[in-house]
GROMACS .gro file of C-alpha atoms in nm:
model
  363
    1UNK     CA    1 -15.800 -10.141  16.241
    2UNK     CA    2 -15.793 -10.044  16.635
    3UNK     CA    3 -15.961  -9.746  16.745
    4UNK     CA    4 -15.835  -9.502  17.035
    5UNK     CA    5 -16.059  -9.249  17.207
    6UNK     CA    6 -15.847  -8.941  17.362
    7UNK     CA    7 -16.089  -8.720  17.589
    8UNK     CA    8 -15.825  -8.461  17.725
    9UNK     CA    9 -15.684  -8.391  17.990
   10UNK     CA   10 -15.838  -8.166  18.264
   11UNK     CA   11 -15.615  -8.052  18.570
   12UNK     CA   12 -15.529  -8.270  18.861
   13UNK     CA   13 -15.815  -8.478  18.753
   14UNK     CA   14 -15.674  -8.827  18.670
   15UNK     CA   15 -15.838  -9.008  18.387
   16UNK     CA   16 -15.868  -9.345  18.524
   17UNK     CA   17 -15.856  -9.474  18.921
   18UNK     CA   18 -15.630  -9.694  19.131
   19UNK     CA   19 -15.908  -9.952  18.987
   20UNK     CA   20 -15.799  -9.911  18.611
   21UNK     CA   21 -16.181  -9.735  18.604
   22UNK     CA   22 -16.250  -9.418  18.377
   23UNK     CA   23 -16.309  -9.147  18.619
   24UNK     CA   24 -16.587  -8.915  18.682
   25UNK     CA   25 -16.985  -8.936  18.604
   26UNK     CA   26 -17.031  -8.659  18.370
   27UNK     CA   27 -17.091  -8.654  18.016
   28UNK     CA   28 -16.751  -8.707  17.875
   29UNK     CA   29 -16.657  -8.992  18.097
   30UNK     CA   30 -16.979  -9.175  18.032
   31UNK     CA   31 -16.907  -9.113  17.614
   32UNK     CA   32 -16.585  -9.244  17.665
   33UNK     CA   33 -16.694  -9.579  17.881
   34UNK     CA   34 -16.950  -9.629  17.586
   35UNK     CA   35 -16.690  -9.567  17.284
   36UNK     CA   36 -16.476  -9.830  17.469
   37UNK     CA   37 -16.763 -10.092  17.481
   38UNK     CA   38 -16.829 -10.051  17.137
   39UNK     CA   39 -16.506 -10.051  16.949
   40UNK     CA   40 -16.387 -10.318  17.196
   41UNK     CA   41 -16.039 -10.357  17.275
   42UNK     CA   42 -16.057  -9.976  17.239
   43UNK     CA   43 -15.769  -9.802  17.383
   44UNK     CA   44 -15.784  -9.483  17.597
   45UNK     CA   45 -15.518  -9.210  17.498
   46UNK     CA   46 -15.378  -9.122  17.809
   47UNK     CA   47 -14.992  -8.961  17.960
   48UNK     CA   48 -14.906  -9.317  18.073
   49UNK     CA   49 -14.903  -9.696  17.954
   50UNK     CA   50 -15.166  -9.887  18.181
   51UNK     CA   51 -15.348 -10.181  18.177
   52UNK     CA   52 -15.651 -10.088  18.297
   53UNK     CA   53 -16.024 -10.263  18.356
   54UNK     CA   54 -16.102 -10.410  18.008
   55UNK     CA   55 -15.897 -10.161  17.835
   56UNK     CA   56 -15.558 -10.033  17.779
   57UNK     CA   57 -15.421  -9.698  17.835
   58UNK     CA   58 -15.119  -9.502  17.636
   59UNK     CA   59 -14.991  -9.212  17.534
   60UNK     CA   60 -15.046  -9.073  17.164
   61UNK     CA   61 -14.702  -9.104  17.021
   62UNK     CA   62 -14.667  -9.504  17.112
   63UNK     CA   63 -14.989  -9.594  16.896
   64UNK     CA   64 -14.963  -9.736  16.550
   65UNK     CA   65 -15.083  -9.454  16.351
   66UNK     CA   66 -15.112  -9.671  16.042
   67UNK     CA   67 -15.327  -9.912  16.177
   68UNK     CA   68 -15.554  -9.720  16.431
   69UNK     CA   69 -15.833  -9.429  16.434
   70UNK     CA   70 -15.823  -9.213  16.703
   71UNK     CA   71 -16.157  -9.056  16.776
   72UNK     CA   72 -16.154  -8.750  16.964
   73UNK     CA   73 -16.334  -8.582  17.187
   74UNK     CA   74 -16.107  -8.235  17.253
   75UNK     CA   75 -16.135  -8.169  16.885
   76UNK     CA   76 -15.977  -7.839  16.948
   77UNK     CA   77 -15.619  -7.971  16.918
   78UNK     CA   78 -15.722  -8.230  16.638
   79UNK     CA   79 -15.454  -8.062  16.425
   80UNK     CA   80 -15.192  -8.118  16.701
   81UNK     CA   81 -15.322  -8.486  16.729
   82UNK     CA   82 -15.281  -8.522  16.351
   83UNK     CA   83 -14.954  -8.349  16.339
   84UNK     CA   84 -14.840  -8.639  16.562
   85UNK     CA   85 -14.960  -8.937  16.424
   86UNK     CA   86 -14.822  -8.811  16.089
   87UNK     CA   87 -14.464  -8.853  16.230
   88UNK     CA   88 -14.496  -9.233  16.173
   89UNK     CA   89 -14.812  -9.284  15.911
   90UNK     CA   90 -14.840  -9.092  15.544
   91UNK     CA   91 -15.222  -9.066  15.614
   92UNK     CA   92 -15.347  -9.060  15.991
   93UNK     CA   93 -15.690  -9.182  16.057
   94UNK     CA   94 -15.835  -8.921  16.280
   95UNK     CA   95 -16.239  -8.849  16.346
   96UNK     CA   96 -16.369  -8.553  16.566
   97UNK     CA   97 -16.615  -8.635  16.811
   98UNK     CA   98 -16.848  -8.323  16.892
   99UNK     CA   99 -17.025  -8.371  17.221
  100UNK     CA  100 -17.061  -7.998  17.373
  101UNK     CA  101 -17.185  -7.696  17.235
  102UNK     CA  102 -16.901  -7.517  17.019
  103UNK     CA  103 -17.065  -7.167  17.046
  104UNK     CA  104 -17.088  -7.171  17.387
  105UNK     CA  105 -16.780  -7.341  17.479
  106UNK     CA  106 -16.524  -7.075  17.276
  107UNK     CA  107 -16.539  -6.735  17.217
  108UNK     CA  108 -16.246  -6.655  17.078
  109UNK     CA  109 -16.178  -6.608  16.706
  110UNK     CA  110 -15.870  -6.799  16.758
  111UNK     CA  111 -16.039  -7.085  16.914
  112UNK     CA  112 -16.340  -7.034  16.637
  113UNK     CA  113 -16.096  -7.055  16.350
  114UNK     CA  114 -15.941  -7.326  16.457
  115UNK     CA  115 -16.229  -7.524  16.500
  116UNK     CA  116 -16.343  -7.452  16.189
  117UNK     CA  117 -16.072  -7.577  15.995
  118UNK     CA  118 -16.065  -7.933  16.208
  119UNK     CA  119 -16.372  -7.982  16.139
  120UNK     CA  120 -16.356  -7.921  15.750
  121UNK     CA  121 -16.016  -8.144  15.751
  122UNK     CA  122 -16.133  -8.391  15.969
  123UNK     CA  123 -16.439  -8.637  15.940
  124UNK     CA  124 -16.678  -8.510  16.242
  125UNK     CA  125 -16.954  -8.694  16.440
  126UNK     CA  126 -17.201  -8.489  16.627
  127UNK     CA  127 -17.365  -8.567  16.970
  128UNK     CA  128 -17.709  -8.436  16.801
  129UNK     CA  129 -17.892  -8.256  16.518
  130UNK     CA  130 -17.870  -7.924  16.642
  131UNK     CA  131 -17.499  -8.001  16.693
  132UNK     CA  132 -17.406  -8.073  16.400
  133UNK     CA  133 -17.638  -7.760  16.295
  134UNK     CA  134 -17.345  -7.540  16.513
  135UNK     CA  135 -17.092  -7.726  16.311
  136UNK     CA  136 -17.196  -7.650  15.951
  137UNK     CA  137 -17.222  -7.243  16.117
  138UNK     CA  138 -16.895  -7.266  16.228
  139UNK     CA  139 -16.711  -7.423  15.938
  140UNK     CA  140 -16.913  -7.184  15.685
  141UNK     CA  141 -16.814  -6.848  15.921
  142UNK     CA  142 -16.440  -6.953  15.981
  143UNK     CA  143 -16.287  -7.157  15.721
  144UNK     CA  144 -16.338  -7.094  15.328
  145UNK     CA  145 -16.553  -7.280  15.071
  146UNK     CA  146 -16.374  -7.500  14.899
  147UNK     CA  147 -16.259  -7.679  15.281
  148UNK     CA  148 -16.618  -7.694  15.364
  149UNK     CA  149 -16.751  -7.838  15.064
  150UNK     CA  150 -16.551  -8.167  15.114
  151UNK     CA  151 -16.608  -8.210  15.482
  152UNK     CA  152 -16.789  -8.522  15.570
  153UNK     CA  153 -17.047  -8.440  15.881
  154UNK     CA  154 -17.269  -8.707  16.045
  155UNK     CA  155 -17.447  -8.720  16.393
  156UNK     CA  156 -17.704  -8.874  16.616
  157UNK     CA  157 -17.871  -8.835  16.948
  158UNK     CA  158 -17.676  -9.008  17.207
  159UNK     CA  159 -17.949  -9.191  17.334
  160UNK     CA  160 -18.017  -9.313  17.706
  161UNK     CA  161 -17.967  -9.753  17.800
  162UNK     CA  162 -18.331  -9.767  17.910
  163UNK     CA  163 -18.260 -10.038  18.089
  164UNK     CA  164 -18.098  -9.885  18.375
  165UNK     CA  165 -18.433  -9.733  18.412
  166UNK     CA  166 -18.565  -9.836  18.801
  167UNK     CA  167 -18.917  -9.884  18.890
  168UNK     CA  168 -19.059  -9.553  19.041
  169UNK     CA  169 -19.099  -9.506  19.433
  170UNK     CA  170 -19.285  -9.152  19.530
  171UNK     CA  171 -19.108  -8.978  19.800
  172UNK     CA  172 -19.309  -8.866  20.086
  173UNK     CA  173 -19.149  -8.459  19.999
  174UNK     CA  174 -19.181  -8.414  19.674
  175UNK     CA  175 -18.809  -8.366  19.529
  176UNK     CA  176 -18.716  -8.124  19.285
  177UNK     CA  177 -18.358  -8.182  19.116
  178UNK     CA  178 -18.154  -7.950  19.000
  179UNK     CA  179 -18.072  -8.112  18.657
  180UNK     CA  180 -17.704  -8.031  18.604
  181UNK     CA  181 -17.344  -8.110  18.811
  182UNK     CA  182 -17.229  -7.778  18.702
  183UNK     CA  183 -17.311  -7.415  18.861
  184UNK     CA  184 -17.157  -7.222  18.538
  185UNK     CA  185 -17.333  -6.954  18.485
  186UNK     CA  186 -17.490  -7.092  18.120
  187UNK     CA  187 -17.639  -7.321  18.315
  188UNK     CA  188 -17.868  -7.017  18.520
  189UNK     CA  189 -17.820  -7.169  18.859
  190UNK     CA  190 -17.935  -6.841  19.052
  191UNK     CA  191 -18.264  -6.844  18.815
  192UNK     CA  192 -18.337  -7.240  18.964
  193UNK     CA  193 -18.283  -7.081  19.283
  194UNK     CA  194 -18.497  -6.803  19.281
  195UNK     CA  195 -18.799  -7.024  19.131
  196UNK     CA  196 -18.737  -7.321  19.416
  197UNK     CA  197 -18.764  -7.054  19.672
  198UNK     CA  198 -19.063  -6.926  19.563
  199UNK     CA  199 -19.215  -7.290  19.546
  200UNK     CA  200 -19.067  -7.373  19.871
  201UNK     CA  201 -19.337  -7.129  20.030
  202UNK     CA  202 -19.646  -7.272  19.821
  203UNK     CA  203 -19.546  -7.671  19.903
  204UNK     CA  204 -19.315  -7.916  20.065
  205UNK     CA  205 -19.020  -7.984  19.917
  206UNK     CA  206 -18.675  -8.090  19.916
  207UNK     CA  207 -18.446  -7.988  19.644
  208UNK     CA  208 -18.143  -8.179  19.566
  209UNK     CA  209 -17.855  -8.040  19.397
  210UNK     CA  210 -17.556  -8.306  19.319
  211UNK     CA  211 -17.288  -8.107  19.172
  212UNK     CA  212 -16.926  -8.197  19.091
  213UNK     CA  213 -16.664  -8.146  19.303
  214UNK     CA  214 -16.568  -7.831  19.134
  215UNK     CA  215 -16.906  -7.681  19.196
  216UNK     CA  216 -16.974  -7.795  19.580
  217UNK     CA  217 -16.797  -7.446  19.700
  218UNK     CA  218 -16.916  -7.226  19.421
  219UNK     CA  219 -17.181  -6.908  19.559
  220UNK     CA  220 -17.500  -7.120  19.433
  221UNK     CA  221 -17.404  -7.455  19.608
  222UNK     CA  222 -17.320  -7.262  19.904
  223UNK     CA  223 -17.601  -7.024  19.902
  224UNK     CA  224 -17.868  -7.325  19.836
  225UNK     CA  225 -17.705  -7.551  20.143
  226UNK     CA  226 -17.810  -7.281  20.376
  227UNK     CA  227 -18.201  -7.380  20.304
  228UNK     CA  228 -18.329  -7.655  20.562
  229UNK     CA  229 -18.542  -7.803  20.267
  230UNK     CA  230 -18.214  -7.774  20.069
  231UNK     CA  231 -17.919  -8.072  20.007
  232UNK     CA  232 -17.608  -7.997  19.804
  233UNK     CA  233 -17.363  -8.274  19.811
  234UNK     CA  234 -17.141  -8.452  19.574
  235UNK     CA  235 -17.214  -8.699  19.237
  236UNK     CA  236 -17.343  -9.061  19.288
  237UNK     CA  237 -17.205  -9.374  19.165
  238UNK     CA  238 -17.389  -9.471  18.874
  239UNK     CA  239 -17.626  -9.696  19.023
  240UNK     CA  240 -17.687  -9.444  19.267
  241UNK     CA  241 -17.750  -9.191  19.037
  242UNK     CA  242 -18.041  -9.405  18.866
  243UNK     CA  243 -18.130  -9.492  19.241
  244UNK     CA  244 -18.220  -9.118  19.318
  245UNK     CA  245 -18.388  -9.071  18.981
  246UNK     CA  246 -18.631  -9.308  19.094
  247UNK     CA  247 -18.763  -9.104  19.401
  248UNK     CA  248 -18.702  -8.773  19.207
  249UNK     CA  249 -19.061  -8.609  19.145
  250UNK     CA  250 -18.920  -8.318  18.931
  251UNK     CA  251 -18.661  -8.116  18.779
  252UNK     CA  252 -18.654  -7.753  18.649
  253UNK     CA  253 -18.384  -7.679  18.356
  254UNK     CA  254 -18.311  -7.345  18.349
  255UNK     CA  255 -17.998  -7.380  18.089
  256UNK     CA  256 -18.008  -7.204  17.751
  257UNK     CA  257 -17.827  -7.366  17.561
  258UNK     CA  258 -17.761  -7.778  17.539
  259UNK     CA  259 -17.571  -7.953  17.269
  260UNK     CA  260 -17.805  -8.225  17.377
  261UNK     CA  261 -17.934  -8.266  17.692
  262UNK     CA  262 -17.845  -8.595  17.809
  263UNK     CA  263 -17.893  -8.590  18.224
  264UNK     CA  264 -18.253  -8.376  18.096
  265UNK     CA  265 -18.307  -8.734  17.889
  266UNK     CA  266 -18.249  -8.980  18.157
  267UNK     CA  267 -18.432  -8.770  18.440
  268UNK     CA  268 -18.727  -8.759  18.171
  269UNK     CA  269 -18.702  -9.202  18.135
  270UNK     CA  270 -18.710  -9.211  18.469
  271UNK     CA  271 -19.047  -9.051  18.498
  272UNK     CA  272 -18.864  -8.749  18.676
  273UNK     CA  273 -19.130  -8.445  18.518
  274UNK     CA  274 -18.922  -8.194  18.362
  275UNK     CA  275 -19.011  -7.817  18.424
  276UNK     CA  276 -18.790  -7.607  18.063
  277UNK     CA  277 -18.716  -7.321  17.981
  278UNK     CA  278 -18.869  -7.250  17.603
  279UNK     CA  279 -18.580  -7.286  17.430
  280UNK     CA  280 -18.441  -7.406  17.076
  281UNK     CA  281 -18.250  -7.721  17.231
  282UNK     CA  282 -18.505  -7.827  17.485
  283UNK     CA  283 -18.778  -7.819  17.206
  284UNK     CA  284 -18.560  -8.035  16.988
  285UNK     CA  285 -18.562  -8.304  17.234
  286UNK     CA  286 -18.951  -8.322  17.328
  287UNK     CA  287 -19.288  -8.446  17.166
  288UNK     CA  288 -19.405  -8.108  16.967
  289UNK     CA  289 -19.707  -8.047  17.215
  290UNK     CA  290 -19.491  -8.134  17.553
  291UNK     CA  291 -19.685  -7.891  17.804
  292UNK     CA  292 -19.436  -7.783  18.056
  293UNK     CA  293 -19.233  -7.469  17.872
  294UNK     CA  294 -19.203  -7.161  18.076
  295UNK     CA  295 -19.091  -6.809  17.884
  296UNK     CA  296 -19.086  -6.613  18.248
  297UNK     CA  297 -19.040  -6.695  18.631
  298UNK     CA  298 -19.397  -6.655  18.719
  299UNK     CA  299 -19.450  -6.938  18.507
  300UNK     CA  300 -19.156  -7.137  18.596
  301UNK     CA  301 -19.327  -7.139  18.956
  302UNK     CA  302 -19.624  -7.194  18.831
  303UNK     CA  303 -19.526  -7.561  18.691
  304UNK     CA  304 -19.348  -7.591  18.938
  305UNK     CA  305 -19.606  -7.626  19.200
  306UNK     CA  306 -19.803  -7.794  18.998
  307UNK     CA  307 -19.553  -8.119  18.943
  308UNK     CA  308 -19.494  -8.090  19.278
  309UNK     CA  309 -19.854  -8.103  19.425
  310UNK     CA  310 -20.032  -8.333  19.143
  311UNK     CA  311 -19.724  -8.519  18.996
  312UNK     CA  312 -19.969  -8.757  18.860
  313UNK     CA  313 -20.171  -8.539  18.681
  314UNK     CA  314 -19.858  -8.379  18.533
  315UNK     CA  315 -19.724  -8.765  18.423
  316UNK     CA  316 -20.069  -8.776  18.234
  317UNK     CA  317 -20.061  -8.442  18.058
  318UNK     CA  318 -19.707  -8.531  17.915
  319UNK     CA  319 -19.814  -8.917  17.828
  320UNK     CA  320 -20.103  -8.768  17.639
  321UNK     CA  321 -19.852  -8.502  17.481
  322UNK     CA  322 -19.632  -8.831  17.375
  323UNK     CA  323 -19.953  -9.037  17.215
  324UNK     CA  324 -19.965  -9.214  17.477
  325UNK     CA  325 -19.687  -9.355  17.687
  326UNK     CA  326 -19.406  -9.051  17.735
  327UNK     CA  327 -19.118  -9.326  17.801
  328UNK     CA  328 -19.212  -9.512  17.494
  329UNK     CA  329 -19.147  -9.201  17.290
  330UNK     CA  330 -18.812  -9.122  17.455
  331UNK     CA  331 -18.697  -9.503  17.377
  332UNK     CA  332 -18.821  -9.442  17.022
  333UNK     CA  333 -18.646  -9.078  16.989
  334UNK     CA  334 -18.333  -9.153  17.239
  335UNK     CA  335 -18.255  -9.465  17.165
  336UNK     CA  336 -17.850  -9.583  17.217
  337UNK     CA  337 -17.858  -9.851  17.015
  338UNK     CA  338 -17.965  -9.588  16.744
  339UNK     CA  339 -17.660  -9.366  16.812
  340UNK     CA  340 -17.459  -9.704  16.860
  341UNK     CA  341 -17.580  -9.801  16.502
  342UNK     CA  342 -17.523  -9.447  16.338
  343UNK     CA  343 -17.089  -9.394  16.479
  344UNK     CA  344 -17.026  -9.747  16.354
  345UNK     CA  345 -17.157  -9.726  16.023
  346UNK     CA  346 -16.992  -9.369  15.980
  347UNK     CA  347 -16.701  -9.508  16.141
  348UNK     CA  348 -16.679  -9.801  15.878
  349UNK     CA  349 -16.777  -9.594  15.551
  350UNK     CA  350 -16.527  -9.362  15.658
  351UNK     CA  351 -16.191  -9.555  15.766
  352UNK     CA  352 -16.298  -9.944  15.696
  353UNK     CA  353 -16.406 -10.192  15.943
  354UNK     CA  354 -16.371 -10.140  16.302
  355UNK     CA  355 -16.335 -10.393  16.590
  356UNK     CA  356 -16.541 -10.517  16.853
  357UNK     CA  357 -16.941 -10.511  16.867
  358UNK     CA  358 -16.953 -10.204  16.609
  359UNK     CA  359 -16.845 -10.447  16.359
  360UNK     CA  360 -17.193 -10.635  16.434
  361UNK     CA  361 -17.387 -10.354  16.371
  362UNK     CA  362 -17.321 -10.259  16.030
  363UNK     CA  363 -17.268 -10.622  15.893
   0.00000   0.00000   0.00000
């Protein structure tokens, strides 16, 4: 059995680059460079046949439909997916792949009803626990009993590759990231702005905001570039980004809601100290007694300045939190091989063996 990941389409934005590399550095690329890997040779669903950089590229309708499981990610037109691989195959082998928050990416009973039916029909992976917690809601508000009690529902934490990890150099400014590469408005950019300015009177600093394209004109970006301690610019190469993570002394994540919290989980490895709102998803991803949760923006500057004028205090209040070592628990909690480990054994129960180093893991 092959497998195919389709991500979807987003406008103008090509999927992979004169280089035959997947494009972009946010979450959906990096899912889809990792589902690749792991069912390898993987092929990317995509408008044109390409050979690209360890993978192949091609449109939905030329696949085999009765020998290959697509997995995908833009579950919202699973039904259309299916519709089309049933053309050629009696009994498609499709698998949704949750990876954003579903109650805060559609609002429309439309959009809610269909999602609840794909994700009764269709065997559905979640990016996390609380997730696949949206899931269940959504399939038990929109769809009817009988279609939820035979849906099969699995998930795990993504997980971070500590070994990208880079040994930690202290800037001489404390820097304070702004933990996202989207100004949306879930995301409470002007709330990170009006706490950084406040902090930006009480201590050095120099905030860095690295936002997608998309985002570098939007009001925030614009209004923050205007700040001499301020630099808005666009995303990193992947090395870079780990690069920057190193010298990053904090973050402040004013967001929510999370499906998971990925960037928040890499920052966190990196020994960036994370500044959170008290909130459901950023409690589900922390040691229990984690001390930096702020409920108003007094308190968010509070923390604030402290991280930024005795990081290393703050690193051993949040070690001591963890039992010990703070990293060690995020490898133990976040751990990719886990979530590696998890898709390919739901993968195989599900549809039979798949190819490539999944195979290894559940033999």
């Amino acid at each position: 059995m092959k497998v195919a990941i389709k991500l979807g389409l987003t406008a103008n934005q090509p999927l992979v680059d004169e280089h035959g590399e997947i494009v972009g550095l946010g979450a959906g690329p990096i899912l889809v460079r990792r589902l690749l890997r792991l069912f390898e040779p993987a092929i990317l669903i995509g408008p044109s046949s390409q050979r690209c950089n360890g993978f192949d590229m091609m449109p939905l309708e030329f696949l085999d439909a009765n020998d290959t499981l697509v997995i995908n990610l833009d579950v919202i037109d699973s039904t259309y997916v299916w519709g089309v691989l049933h053309s050629t195959a009696a009994e498609p082998k499709l698998m949704n792949f949750v990876w954003w928050s579903a109650t805060q990416n559609y609002h429309h009973r439309v959009n809610k009803a269909l999602l609840g039916l794909t994700f009764a029909l269709f065997p559905t992976f979640a990016n996390s626990e609380r997730t696949a917690s949206e899931v269940r809601e959504i399939m038990r508000k929109w769809t009817t009993t009988p279609f939820v009690e035979q849906a099969r529902l699995s998930w795990s934490n993504l997980g971070v590759h500590a070994e990208r990890v880079l040994p930690r150099r202290e800037p001489e400014v404390p820097v304070v990231l702004y933990p996202a590469i989207y100004a949306h408005e879930s995301k409470r950019p002007w709330e990170f702005i009006n706490v950084v300015e406040k902090v930006a009177k009480r201590a050095p600093i120099q905030v860095q905001m690295r936002l997608h394209e998309a985002h570098l004109i939007s009001e925030p970006a614009m209004h923050m570039s205007r700040h001499r301690w301020a630099w808005v610019g666009p995303l990193r190469t992947r090395e870079g980004y780990w690069e920057a993570l190193a010298g990053t002394t904090a973050f402040l994540a004013t967001s929510r809601s999370e499906s998971y919290g990925l960037e928040y989980i890499e920052a966190l490895l990196a020994g960036v100290i994370g500044i959170f709102a008290d909130v459901p998803w950023a409690r589900a991803i922390l040691p229990d007694d984690y001390p930096f949760f702020f409920s108003t923006e007094a308190e968010a500057v509070s923390l604030l300045t402290r991280a930024v004028t005795d990081p290393a205090g703050c690193r051993a209040e949040v070690d001591a939190a963890a039992g010990g070592s703070f990293a060690d628990w995020i490898r133990q909690h976040h751990s990719d091989d886990d979530f590696e480990r998890a898709i390919a054994t739901k993968v195989k129960a599900w549809f039979g063996e798949a190819p490539g180093p999944a195979a290894n893991l559940v033999g």
